[in-house]
Coordinates of C-alpha atoms in Angstrom, one line a residue:
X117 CA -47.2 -4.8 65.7
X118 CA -44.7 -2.3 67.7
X119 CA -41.2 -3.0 67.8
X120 CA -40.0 -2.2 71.0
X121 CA -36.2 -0.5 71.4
X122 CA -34.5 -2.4 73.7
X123 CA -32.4 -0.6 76.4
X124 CA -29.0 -0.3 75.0
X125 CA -30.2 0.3 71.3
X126 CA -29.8 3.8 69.9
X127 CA -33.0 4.5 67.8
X128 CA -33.2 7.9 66.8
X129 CA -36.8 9.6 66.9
X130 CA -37.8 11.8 64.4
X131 CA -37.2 15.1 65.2
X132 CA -34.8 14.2 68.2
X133 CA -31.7 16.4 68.3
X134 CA -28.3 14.5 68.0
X135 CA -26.2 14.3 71.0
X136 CA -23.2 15.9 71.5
X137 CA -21.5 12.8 71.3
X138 CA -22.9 11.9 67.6
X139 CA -22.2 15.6 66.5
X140 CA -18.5 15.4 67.4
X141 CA -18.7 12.0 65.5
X142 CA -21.0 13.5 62.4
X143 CA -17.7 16.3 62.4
X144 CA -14.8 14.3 62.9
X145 CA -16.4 12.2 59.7
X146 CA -16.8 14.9 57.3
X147 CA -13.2 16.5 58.4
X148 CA -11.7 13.4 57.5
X149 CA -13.3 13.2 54.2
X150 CA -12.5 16.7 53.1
X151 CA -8.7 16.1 54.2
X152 CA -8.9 12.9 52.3
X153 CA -10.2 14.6 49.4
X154 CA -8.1 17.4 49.3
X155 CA -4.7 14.9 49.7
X156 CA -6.2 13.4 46.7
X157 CA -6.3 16.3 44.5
X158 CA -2.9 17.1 45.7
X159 CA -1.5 13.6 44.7
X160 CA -3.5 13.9 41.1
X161 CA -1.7 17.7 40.5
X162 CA 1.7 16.2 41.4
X163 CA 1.6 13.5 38.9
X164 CA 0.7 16.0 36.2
X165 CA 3.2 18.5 37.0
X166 CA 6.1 15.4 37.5
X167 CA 4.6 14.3 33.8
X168 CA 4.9 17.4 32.3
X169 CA 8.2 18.2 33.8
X170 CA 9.4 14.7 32.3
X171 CA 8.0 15.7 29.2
X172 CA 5.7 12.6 29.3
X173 CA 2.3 14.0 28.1
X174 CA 4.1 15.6 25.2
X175 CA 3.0 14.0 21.9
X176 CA 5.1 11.3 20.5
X177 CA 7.4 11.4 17.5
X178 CA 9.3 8.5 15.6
X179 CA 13.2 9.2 16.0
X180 CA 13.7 8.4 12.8
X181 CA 15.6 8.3 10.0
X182 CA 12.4 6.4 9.2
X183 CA 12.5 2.9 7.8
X184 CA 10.7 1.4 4.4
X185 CA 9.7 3.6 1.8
X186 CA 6.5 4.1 1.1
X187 CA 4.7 5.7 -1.3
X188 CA 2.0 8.2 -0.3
X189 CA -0.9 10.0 -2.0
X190 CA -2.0 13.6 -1.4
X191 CA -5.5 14.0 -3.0
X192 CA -7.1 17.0 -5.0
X193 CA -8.3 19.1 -2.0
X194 CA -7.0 17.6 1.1
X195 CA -6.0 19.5 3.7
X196 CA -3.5 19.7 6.3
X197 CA -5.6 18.3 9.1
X198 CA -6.8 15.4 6.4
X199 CA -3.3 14.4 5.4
X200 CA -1.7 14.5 8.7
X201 CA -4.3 12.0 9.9
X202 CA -3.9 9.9 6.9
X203 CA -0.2 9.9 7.5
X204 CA -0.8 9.0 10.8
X205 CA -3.0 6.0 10.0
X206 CA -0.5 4.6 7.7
X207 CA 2.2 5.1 10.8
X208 CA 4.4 7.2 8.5
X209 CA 4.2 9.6 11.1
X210 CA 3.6 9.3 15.2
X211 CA 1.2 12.0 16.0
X212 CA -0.8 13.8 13.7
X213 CA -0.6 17.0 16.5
X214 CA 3.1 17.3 16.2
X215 CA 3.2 16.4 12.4
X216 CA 1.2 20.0 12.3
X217 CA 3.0 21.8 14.3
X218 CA 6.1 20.9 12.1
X219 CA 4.4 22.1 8.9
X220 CA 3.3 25.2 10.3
X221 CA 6.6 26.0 11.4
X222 CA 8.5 25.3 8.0
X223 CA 5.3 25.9 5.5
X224 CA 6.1 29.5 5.7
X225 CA 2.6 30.1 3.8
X226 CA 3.3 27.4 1.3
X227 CA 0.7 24.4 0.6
X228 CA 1.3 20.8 0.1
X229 CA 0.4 20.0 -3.7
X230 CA -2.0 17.0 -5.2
X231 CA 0.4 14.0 -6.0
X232 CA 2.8 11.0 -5.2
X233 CA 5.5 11.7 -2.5
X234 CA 7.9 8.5 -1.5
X235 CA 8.2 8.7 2.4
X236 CA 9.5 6.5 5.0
X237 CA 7.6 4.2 7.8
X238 CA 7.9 6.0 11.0
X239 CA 9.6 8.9 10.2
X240 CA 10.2 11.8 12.1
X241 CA 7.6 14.2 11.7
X242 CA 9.5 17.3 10.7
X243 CA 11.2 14.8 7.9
X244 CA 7.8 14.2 6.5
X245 CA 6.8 18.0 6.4
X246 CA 9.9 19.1 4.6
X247 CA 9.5 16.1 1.6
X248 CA 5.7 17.3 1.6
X249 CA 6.7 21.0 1.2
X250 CA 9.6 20.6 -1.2
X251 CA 7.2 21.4 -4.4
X252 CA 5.1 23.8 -2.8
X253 CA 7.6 26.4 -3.9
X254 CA 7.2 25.7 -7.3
X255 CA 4.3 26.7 -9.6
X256 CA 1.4 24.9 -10.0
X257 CA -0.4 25.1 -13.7
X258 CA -3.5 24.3 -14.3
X259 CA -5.3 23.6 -18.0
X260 CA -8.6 22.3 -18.9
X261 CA -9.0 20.5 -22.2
X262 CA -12.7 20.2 -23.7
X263 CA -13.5 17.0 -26.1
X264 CA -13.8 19.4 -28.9
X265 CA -11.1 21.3 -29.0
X266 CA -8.2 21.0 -32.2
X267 CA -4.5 21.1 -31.7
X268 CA -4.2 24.6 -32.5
X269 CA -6.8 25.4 -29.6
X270 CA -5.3 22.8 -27.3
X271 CA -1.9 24.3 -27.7
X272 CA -3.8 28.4 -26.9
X273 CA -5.5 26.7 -23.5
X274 CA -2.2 25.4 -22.5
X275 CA -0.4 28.8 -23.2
X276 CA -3.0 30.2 -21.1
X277 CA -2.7 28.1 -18.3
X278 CA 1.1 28.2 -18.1
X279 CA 2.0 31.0 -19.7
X280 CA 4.2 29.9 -21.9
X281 CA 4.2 30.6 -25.7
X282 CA 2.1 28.8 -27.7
X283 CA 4.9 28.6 -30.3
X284 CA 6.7 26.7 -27.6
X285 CA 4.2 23.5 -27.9
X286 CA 4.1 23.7 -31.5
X287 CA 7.8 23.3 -31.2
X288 CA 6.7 20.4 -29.4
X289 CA 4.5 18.8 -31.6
X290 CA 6.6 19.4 -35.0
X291 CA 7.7 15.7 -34.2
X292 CA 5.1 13.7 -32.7
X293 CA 7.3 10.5 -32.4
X294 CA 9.3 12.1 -30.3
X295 CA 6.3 11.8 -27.6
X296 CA 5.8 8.7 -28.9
X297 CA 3.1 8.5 -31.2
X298 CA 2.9 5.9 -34.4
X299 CA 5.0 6.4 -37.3
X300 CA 1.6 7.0 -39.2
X301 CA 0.9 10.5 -36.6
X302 CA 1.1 13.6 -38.4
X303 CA 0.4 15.9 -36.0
X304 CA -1.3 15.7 -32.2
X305 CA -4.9 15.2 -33.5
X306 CA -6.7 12.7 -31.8
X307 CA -4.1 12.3 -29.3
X308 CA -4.8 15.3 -27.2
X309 CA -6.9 13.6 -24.5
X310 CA -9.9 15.7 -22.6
X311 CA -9.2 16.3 -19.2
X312 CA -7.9 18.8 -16.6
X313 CA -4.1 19.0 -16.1
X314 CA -1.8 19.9 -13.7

């Protein structure tokens, strides 16, 4: 069944040409989208540049001087990007992004070491990079100590891996209570524990 268009309806037939009247309309429409669009963009650029000039999408940092201490862990092998987000989780620092930038600019092509470091809570970033980097100068030894070895080859490894005198750990040893071994100790034997040492 046909619908029929009544006389004031404004059906448009497939392939009829708009009239002028709908093509002004069809214009005015789309020139007040793009002006909308393009005030919106505007608006959206202003509020970056106002947040950057307020310095309000810079990363955050604690103020400091920091407040419980805290005892924090670098592992064997971690990174800078590993321990700035574990110092980050543990809220010793604010942003992991600015705690690297700090280290970079003090490291000075020094590495954060393995070990224990007491830290604060929400310290200052540059604060935590400057206690991390306060060993780094120093030099780091490394010895490896097989199961089999005897005191006189313990003392050799050592001397290797430090380069010290071996005559300086005998000078050690001379006294093993001193270390605090038994009265019943002669000497280090079986008290030289395998292991790698730093």
């Amino acid at each position: 069944m046909r619908r029929q268009a009544t006389p004031g309806s404004r059906t448009r037939r497939p392939g009829k040409a708009l009239t002028p009247r709908q093509r002004r309309r069809r214009r005015a429409n789309i020139i007040l989208l793009s002006v909308a669009a393009v005030f919106a963009a505007g608006l959206v650029g202003l509020v970056l540049i106002l947040q950057n000039l307020l310095g309000m999408n810079e990363p955050k940092d604690f103020a400091g001087p920091g407040g419980e201490e805290v005892v924090f862990t670098v592992e064997q092998g971690a990174g800078p990007i590993a321990i700035a987000a574990a110092l980050t989780e543990r809220e010793i620092v604010a942003s992991d992004e600015v705690f690297l930038e700090e280290l970079a600019s003090l490291s000075e092509g020094r590495e954060i070491q393995p070990g224990n470091y007491t830290l604060k809570q929400e310290m200052p970033a540059r604060d935590a990079a400057e206690v991390l980097l306060a060993d780094a100068g120093a030099k780091v030894a490394y010895a490896a100590i097989n199961r089999t070895l005897r005191q006189n080859e313990v003392f050799q490894a050592l001397s290797e891996g430090t380069g010290l005198p071996v005559s300086d750990f005998e000078a050690l040893a001379a006294d093993p209570q001193a270390l605090g071994l038994p009265e019943q100790a002669r000497n280090l034997e079986g008290y030289l524990f395998p292991g790698e040492y730093r």
